[in-house]
Amino acid sequence: MASRTLVAVLTGAGISTDSGIPDYRGPNGLWQRDPAAQDLVTIGPYLADPEVRRRAWLMRRDAGALGAEPNAGHRALVELEKAVPLRVLTQNVDGLHQRAGMPARKVLELHGTAHRVQCVRCREGSTMAAALERVAAGEPDPACRACGGILKPATVMFGEALDPVVLEQAAGIAQACDLFVAVGSSLQVHPAAGLVEVAVDAGARLIVVNAEPTPYDGLASEVIREPISAALPALVTRLAG
């Protein structure tokens, strides 16, 4: 690969499952096991129903996402960043790319971060760890300490719009890249999934690495179905060579 080729990598939940973070939509995903769990990450039910919020806080407490460790897939992308110009566009909110050693300036978090919380009324923020400490201390639905409003993760929940500034930055990267690699994403959640078309329409080559078929497989020059923790290091070896 030419040394100045810009590679854009869109990552979804599938890259983090080997770190113990379950996906939502896969065959063994959270929504397959518990369809009602979708309410816990959907803004309408979350704001309307205190019981949904209480269940959501318990889910965050028990998920262990804050203590998850990067896996071979995350580490492979760190190695690729050392070899070629690279930007990571991630649908994930777990921060594992940065934890693996990817420079934060190279990671665009399309759906925000689960490591912080914010008030929906006054926008005051704090760490997720601090909020979970309050849950552990007996507050089933901790409210904003500044104004009493509802706290939510600093993530884009289902039913919310992406930050237009972040989306514009992502579209610019997709338009500028020479190779677009979609890893572990169902490519069903828009507008993030539409970045594939932006890249391909601008002339980029597309590689899809995902266990299940996606709506954009037909546009790809290569589709890889092997497990990501094995497939991505092998792909990076080829791309960095």
Short mmCIF file of N, CA, C and O in Angstrom, two decimals, residues 8-106:
data_model
loop_
_atom_site.label_atom_id
_atom_site.label_comp_id
_atom_site.label_asym_id
_atom_site.label_seq_id
_atom_site.Cartn_x
_atom_site.Cartn_y
_atom_site.Cartn_z
N ALA A 8 -9.50 4.78 6.28
CA ALA A 8 -10.55 5.07 7.26
C ALA A 8 -11.13 3.74 7.71
O ALA A 8 -11.47 2.89 6.88
N VAL A 9 -11.23 3.55 9.01
CA VAL A 9 -11.77 2.31 9.56
C VAL A 9 -13.00 2.64 10.40
O VAL A 9 -12.91 3.38 11.38
N LEU A 10 -14.13 2.11 9.98
CA LEU A 10 -15.37 2.24 10.74
C LEU A 10 -15.53 1.00 11.60
O LEU A 10 -15.57 -0.11 11.07
N THR A 11 -15.58 1.17 12.91
CA THR A 11 -15.71 0.01 13.79
C THR A 11 -17.06 0.02 14.49
O THR A 11 -17.57 1.07 14.90
N GLY A 12 -17.62 -1.20 14.63
CA GLY A 12 -18.87 -1.38 15.33
C GLY A 12 -18.70 -2.36 16.47
O GLY A 12 -17.58 -2.76 16.83
N ALA A 13 -19.82 -2.78 17.03
CA ALA A 13 -19.81 -3.58 18.26
C ALA A 13 -19.01 -4.87 18.12
O ALA A 13 -18.44 -5.36 19.10
N GLY A 14 -18.94 -5.43 16.91
CA GLY A 14 -18.28 -6.71 16.72
C GLY A 14 -16.81 -6.71 17.08
O GLY A 14 -16.26 -7.76 17.42
N ILE A 15 -16.16 -5.55 17.03
CA ILE A 15 -14.73 -5.53 17.36
C ILE A 15 -14.51 -5.65 18.86
O ILE A 15 -13.42 -6.00 19.32
N SER A 16 -15.54 -5.37 19.66
CA SER A 16 -15.39 -5.37 21.11
C SER A 16 -15.98 -6.59 21.80
O SER A 16 -15.85 -6.73 23.02
N THR A 17 -16.61 -7.50 21.04
CA THR A 17 -17.23 -8.65 21.70
C THR A 17 -16.18 -9.55 22.37
O THR A 17 -16.44 -10.12 23.43
N ASP A 18 -14.99 -9.64 21.78
CA ASP A 18 -13.93 -10.44 22.39
C ASP A 18 -13.35 -9.79 23.64
O ASP A 18 -12.54 -10.40 24.35
N SER A 19 -13.76 -8.56 23.90
CA SER A 19 -13.38 -7.90 25.14
C SER A 19 -14.46 -8.06 26.21
O SER A 19 -14.39 -7.44 27.27
N GLY A 20 -15.48 -8.86 25.89
CA GLY A 20 -16.54 -9.12 26.84
C GLY A 20 -17.70 -8.16 26.80
O GLY A 20 -18.56 -8.17 27.68
N ILE A 21 -17.75 -7.30 25.77
CA ILE A 21 -18.85 -6.35 25.63
C ILE A 21 -19.82 -6.89 24.59
O ILE A 21 -19.47 -6.97 23.40
N PRO A 22 -21.03 -7.28 24.97
CA PRO A 22 -21.96 -7.89 24.01
C PRO A 22 -22.46 -6.87 23.00
O PRO A 22 -22.56 -5.67 23.30
N ASP A 23 -22.74 -7.36 21.78
CA ASP A 23 -23.35 -6.47 20.80
C ASP A 23 -24.87 -6.48 20.99
O ASP A 23 -25.41 -7.22 21.80
N TYR A 24 -25.55 -5.63 20.23
CA TYR A 24 -27.00 -5.56 20.32
C TYR A 24 -27.69 -6.44 19.29
O TYR A 24 -28.64 -7.16 19.61
N ARG A 25 -27.20 -6.41 18.04
CA ARG A 25 -27.97 -6.93 16.93
C ARG A 25 -27.56 -8.31 16.43
O ARG A 25 -28.27 -8.90 15.64
N GLY A 26 -26.41 -8.82 16.85
CA GLY A 26 -25.93 -10.10 16.34
C GLY A 26 -26.80 -11.27 16.76
O GLY A 26 -27.73 -11.14 17.56
N PRO A 27 -26.52 -12.45 16.21
CA PRO A 27 -27.32 -13.65 16.52
C PRO A 27 -27.36 -13.95 18.02
O PRO A 27 -28.35 -14.49 18.51
N ASN A 28 -26.30 -13.61 18.72
CA ASN A 28 -26.27 -13.81 20.18
C ASN A 28 -26.29 -12.48 20.92
O ASN A 28 -25.89 -12.40 22.08
N GLY A 29 -26.77 -11.45 20.24
CA GLY A 29 -26.76 -10.11 20.80
C GLY A 29 -27.78 -9.92 21.90
O GLY A 29 -28.69 -10.73 22.11
N LEU A 30 -27.62 -8.81 22.60
CA LEU A 30 -28.47 -8.51 23.75
C LEU A 30 -29.93 -8.49 23.37
O LEU A 30 -30.79 -8.98 24.11
N TRP A 31 -30.26 -7.92 22.21
CA TRP A 31 -31.67 -7.79 21.85
C TRP A 31 -32.28 -9.12 21.44
O TRP A 31 -33.50 -9.29 21.50
N GLN A 32 -31.47 -10.07 21.00
CA GLN A 32 -31.99 -11.40 20.71
C GLN A 32 -32.35 -12.12 22.01
O GLN A 32 -33.35 -12.83 22.08
N ARG A 33 -31.55 -11.92 23.03
CA ARG A 33 -31.79 -12.58 24.31
C ARG A 33 -32.87 -11.88 25.12
O ARG A 33 -33.63 -12.52 25.84
N ASP A 34 -32.96 -10.55 24.99
CA ASP A 34 -33.90 -9.77 25.78
C ASP A 34 -34.37 -8.58 24.96
O ASP A 34 -33.83 -7.48 25.06
N PRO A 35 -35.41 -8.78 24.12
CA PRO A 35 -35.88 -7.69 23.25
C PRO A 35 -36.26 -6.43 24.02
O PRO A 35 -36.09 -5.32 23.51
N ALA A 36 -36.75 -6.57 25.26
CA ALA A 36 -37.14 -5.39 26.04
C ALA A 36 -35.95 -4.53 26.41
O ALA A 36 -36.11 -3.35 26.77
N ALA A 37 -34.74 -5.08 26.30
CA ALA A 37 -33.54 -4.31 26.65
C ALA A 37 -33.33 -3.13 25.71
O ALA A 37 -32.60 -2.19 26.05
N GLN A 38 -33.97 -3.15 24.55
CA GLN A 38 -33.82 -2.04 23.61
C GLN A 38 -34.29 -0.73 24.24
O GLN A 38 -33.74 0.34 23.96
N ASP A 39 -35.31 -0.81 25.11
CA ASP A 39 -35.80 0.41 25.77
C ASP A 39 -34.73 1.07 26.61
O ASP A 39 -34.75 2.29 26.81
N LEU A 40 -33.79 0.28 27.13
CA LEU A 40 -32.78 0.82 28.04
C LEU A 40 -31.80 1.74 27.35
O LEU A 40 -31.12 2.53 28.02
N VAL A 41 -31.72 1.64 26.04
CA VAL A 41 -30.79 2.48 25.28
C VAL A 41 -31.52 3.34 24.25
O VAL A 41 -30.91 3.83 23.30
N THR A 42 -32.84 3.51 24.43
CA THR A 42 -33.66 4.32 23.54
C THR A 42 -34.16 5.54 24.30
O THR A 42 -34.73 5.41 25.40
N ILE A 43 -33.94 6.72 23.77
CA ILE A 43 -34.12 7.95 24.52
C ILE A 43 -35.56 8.16 24.98
O ILE A 43 -35.79 8.61 26.12
N GLY A 44 -36.56 7.84 24.17
CA GLY A 44 -37.95 8.08 24.56
C GLY A 44 -38.35 7.33 25.82
O GLY A 44 -38.75 7.96 26.83
N PRO A 45 -38.27 5.99 25.81
CA PRO A 45 -38.59 5.24 27.03
C PRO A 45 -37.71 5.62 28.21
O PRO A 45 -38.17 5.66 29.35
N TYR A 46 -36.44 5.91 27.95
CA TYR A 46 -35.51 6.24 29.03
C TYR A 46 -35.95 7.51 29.77
O TYR A 46 -35.92 7.56 31.00
N LEU A 47 -36.36 8.52 29.02
CA LEU A 47 -36.77 9.76 29.65
C LEU A 47 -38.15 9.65 30.30
O LEU A 47 -38.43 10.30 31.32
N ALA A 48 -39.01 8.82 29.73
CA ALA A 48 -40.41 8.77 30.17
C ALA A 48 -40.65 7.88 31.38
O ALA A 48 -41.61 8.11 32.13
N ASP A 49 -39.80 6.89 31.59
CA ASP A 49 -40.13 5.84 32.55
C ASP A 49 -39.00 5.66 33.57
O ASP A 49 -37.93 5.15 33.24
N PRO A 50 -39.24 6.04 34.83
CA PRO A 50 -38.20 5.85 35.86
C PRO A 50 -37.76 4.40 36.00
O PRO A 50 -36.59 4.13 36.31
N GLU A 51 -38.68 3.45 35.77
CA GLU A 51 -38.32 2.05 35.89
C GLU A 51 -37.33 1.64 34.80
O GLU A 51 -36.40 0.86 35.05
N VAL A 52 -37.49 2.17 33.59
CA VAL A 52 -36.52 1.92 32.53
C VAL A 52 -35.15 2.45 32.93
O VAL A 52 -34.13 1.79 32.73
N ARG A 53 -35.13 3.65 33.53
CA ARG A 53 -33.84 4.21 33.95
C ARG A 53 -33.20 3.37 35.04
O ARG A 53 -31.99 3.13 35.02
N ARG A 54 -34.00 2.88 35.99
CA ARG A 54 -33.44 2.04 37.04
C ARG A 54 -32.83 0.76 36.45
O ARG A 54 -31.73 0.34 36.85
N ARG A 55 -33.53 0.15 35.50
CA ARG A 55 -33.00 -1.04 34.85
C ARG A 55 -31.75 -0.71 34.04
O ARG A 55 -30.80 -1.50 33.99
N ALA A 56 -31.74 0.46 33.41
CA ALA A 56 -30.58 0.87 32.62
C ALA A 56 -29.35 1.05 33.50
O ALA A 56 -28.24 0.65 33.13
N TRP A 57 -29.53 1.64 34.68
CA TRP A 57 -28.39 1.81 35.58
C TRP A 57 -27.87 0.47 36.07
O TRP A 57 -26.65 0.27 36.19
N LEU A 58 -28.77 -0.47 36.32
CA LEU A 58 -28.32 -1.81 36.73
C LEU A 58 -27.57 -2.49 35.59
O LEU A 58 -26.59 -3.19 35.83
N MET A 59 -28.04 -2.29 34.36
CA MET A 59 -27.35 -2.87 33.20
C MET A 59 -25.93 -2.31 33.11
O MET A 59 -24.97 -3.05 32.90
N ARG A 60 -25.79 -1.00 33.28
CA ARG A 60 -24.46 -0.39 33.21
C ARG A 60 -23.58 -0.89 34.34
O ARG A 60 -22.39 -1.14 34.15
N ARG A 61 -24.16 -1.03 35.52
CA ARG A 61 -23.40 -1.52 36.66
C ARG A 61 -22.87 -2.93 36.41
O ARG A 61 -21.71 -3.25 36.75
N ASP A 62 -23.71 -3.77 35.81
CA ASP A 62 -23.36 -5.18 35.67
C ASP A 62 -22.58 -5.49 34.39
O ASP A 62 -21.99 -6.57 34.28
N ALA A 63 -22.61 -4.56 33.42
CA ALA A 63 -22.01 -4.86 32.12
C ALA A 63 -20.49 -4.99 32.19
O ALA A 63 -19.89 -5.72 31.41
N GLY A 64 -19.86 -4.27 33.07
CA GLY A 64 -18.41 -4.34 33.20
C GLY A 64 -17.66 -3.65 32.07
O GLY A 64 -16.46 -3.86 31.91
N ALA A 65 -18.35 -2.81 31.29
CA ALA A 65 -17.70 -2.19 30.13
C ALA A 65 -16.56 -1.26 30.54
O ALA A 65 -15.56 -1.14 29.83
N LEU A 66 -16.70 -0.60 31.70
CA LEU A 66 -15.66 0.34 32.10
C LEU A 66 -14.33 -0.36 32.39
O LEU A 66 -13.27 0.23 32.29
N GLY A 67 -14.42 -1.64 32.76
CA GLY A 67 -13.20 -2.39 33.06
C GLY A 67 -12.73 -3.28 31.92
O GLY A 67 -11.77 -4.04 32.11
N ALA A 68 -13.37 -3.20 30.76
CA ALA A 68 -13.01 -4.06 29.63
C ALA A 68 -11.62 -3.71 29.12
O ALA A 68 -11.18 -2.55 29.17
N GLU A 69 -10.95 -4.72 28.60
CA GLU A 69 -9.61 -4.54 28.05
C GLU A 69 -9.63 -4.69 26.53
O GLU A 69 -10.40 -5.50 26.00
N PRO A 70 -8.79 -3.95 25.82
CA PRO A 70 -8.71 -4.09 24.36
C PRO A 70 -8.30 -5.51 23.98
O PRO A 70 -7.63 -6.22 24.74
N ASN A 71 -8.71 -5.92 22.79
CA ASN A 71 -8.34 -7.24 22.29
C ASN A 71 -7.43 -7.10 21.07
O ASN A 71 -7.00 -5.99 20.72
N ALA A 72 -7.15 -8.23 20.43
CA ALA A 72 -6.21 -8.24 19.32
C ALA A 72 -6.66 -7.36 18.16
O ALA A 72 -5.83 -6.82 17.42
N GLY A 73 -7.97 -7.22 17.98
CA GLY A 73 -8.47 -6.36 16.91
C GLY A 73 -8.12 -4.91 17.15
O GLY A 73 -7.65 -4.20 16.24
N HIS A 74 -8.36 -4.43 18.37
CA HIS A 74 -8.00 -3.05 18.70
C HIS A 74 -6.49 -2.83 18.56
O HIS A 74 -6.05 -1.80 18.02
N ARG A 75 -5.72 -3.78 19.05
CA ARG A 75 -4.26 -3.62 19.01
C ARG A 75 -3.74 -3.64 17.57
O ARG A 75 -2.76 -2.96 17.25
N ALA A 76 -4.40 -4.42 16.71
CA ALA A 76 -3.97 -4.46 15.31
C ALA A 76 -4.12 -3.09 14.65
O ALA A 76 -3.24 -2.67 13.87
N LEU A 77 -5.18 -2.38 14.96
CA LEU A 77 -5.38 -1.06 14.36
C LEU A 77 -4.33 -0.07 14.86
O LEU A 77 -3.93 0.84 14.13
N VAL A 78 -3.88 -0.23 16.10
CA VAL A 78 -2.79 0.60 16.60
C VAL A 78 -1.53 0.38 15.77
O VAL A 78 -0.82 1.33 15.43
N GLU A 79 -1.26 -0.86 15.42
CA GLU A 79 -0.10 -1.17 14.58
C GLU A 79 -0.26 -0.59 13.19
O GLU A 79 0.71 -0.09 12.59
N LEU A 80 -1.49 -0.63 12.64
CA LEU A 80 -1.72 -0.07 11.31
C LEU A 80 -1.49 1.43 11.32
O LEU A 80 -0.94 1.99 10.35
N GLU A 81 -1.89 2.10 12.41
CA GLU A 81 -1.71 3.55 12.51
C GLU A 81 -0.25 3.94 12.45
O GLU A 81 0.10 5.03 12.00
N LYS A 82 0.64 3.04 12.89
CA LYS A 82 2.07 3.31 12.85
C LYS A 82 2.64 3.21 11.43
O LYS A 82 3.71 3.74 11.16
N ALA A 83 1.87 2.52 10.54
CA ALA A 83 2.39 2.24 9.20
C ALA A 83 1.79 3.13 8.12
O ALA A 83 2.46 3.40 7.11
N VAL A 84 0.54 3.55 8.30
CA VAL A 84 -0.14 4.33 7.26
C VAL A 84 -0.96 5.43 7.91
O VAL A 84 -1.35 5.31 9.08
N PRO A 85 -1.27 6.50 7.17
CA PRO A 85 -2.21 7.50 7.70
C PRO A 85 -3.57 6.83 7.95
O PRO A 85 -4.13 6.19 7.05
N LEU A 86 -4.08 6.97 9.14
CA LEU A 86 -5.27 6.23 9.55
C LEU A 86 -6.17 7.10 10.40
O LEU A 86 -5.70 7.87 11.24
N ARG A 87 -7.47 6.97 10.18
CA ARG A 87 -8.47 7.55 11.07
C ARG A 87 -9.48 6.47 11.41
O ARG A 87 -9.91 5.71 10.53
N VAL A 88 -9.86 6.40 12.68
CA VAL A 88 -10.85 5.45 13.15
C VAL A 88 -12.16 6.19 13.41
O VAL A 88 -12.19 7.17 14.16
N LEU A 89 -13.21 5.74 12.76
CA LEU A 89 -14.56 6.25 12.99
C LEU A 89 -15.30 5.15 13.73
O LEU A 89 -15.57 4.10 13.14
N THR A 90 -15.59 5.34 15.00
CA THR A 90 -16.16 4.24 15.75
C THR A 90 -17.59 4.51 16.19
O THR A 90 -17.93 5.61 16.63
N GLN A 91 -18.41 3.48 16.02
CA GLN A 91 -19.77 3.52 16.55
C GLN A 91 -19.80 3.10 18.02
O GLN A 91 -20.84 3.20 18.67
N ASN A 92 -18.68 2.61 18.51
CA ASN A 92 -18.62 2.12 19.88
C ASN A 92 -18.40 3.27 20.86
O ASN A 92 -17.83 4.31 20.51
N VAL A 93 -18.82 3.04 22.08
CA VAL A 93 -18.72 4.07 23.12
C VAL A 93 -17.82 3.61 24.26
O VAL A 93 -17.79 4.23 25.32
N ASP A 94 -17.06 2.53 24.02
CA ASP A 94 -16.31 1.89 25.10
C ASP A 94 -14.90 2.44 25.31
O ASP A 94 -14.24 2.13 26.30
N GLY A 95 -14.39 3.24 24.39
CA GLY A 95 -13.07 3.83 24.54
C GLY A 95 -11.92 2.86 24.38
O GLY A 95 -10.77 3.20 24.70
N LEU A 96 -12.18 1.67 23.85
CA LEU A 96 -11.12 0.65 23.80
C LEU A 96 -10.06 0.94 22.75
O LEU A 96 -8.93 0.47 22.89
N HIS A 97 -10.38 1.69 21.71
CA HIS A 97 -9.34 2.07 20.74
C HIS A 97 -8.26 2.90 21.44
O HIS A 97 -7.06 2.65 21.28
N GLN A 98 -8.69 3.90 22.20
CA GLN A 98 -7.74 4.74 22.90
C GLN A 98 -7.01 3.95 23.98
O GLN A 98 -5.80 4.13 24.18
N ARG A 99 -7.71 3.08 24.66
CA ARG A 99 -7.08 2.27 25.72
C ARG A 99 -6.01 1.35 25.14
O ARG A 99 -5.02 1.03 25.79
N ALA A 100 -6.21 0.92 23.88
CA ALA A 100 -5.23 0.06 23.21
C ALA A 100 -3.98 0.82 22.79
O ALA A 100 -2.97 0.20 22.45
N GLY A 101 -4.06 2.15 22.78
CA GLY A 101 -2.91 2.95 22.39
C GLY A 101 -3.12 3.80 21.15
O GLY A 101 -2.19 4.47 20.70
N MET A 102 -4.32 3.79 20.58
CA MET A 102 -4.60 4.65 19.44
C MET A 102 -4.63 6.11 19.92
O MET A 102 -5.33 6.43 20.89
N PRO A 103 -3.90 7.00 19.27
CA PRO A 103 -3.95 8.42 19.67
C PRO A 103 -5.39 8.93 19.61
O PRO A 103 -6.10 8.69 18.63
N ALA A 104 -5.81 9.62 20.66
CA ALA A 104 -7.20 10.08 20.73
C ALA A 104 -7.56 10.96 19.54
O ALA A 104 -8.71 10.94 19.08
N ARG A 105 -6.60 11.71 19.03
CA ARG A 105 -6.89 12.60 17.90
C ARG A 105 -7.21 11.81 16.63
O ARG A 105 -7.76 12.38 15.67
N LYS A 106 -6.88 10.53 16.59
CA LYS A 106 -7.14 9.70 15.42
C LYS A 106 -8.48 8.97 15.52
O LYS A 106 -8.86 8.25 14.59
#
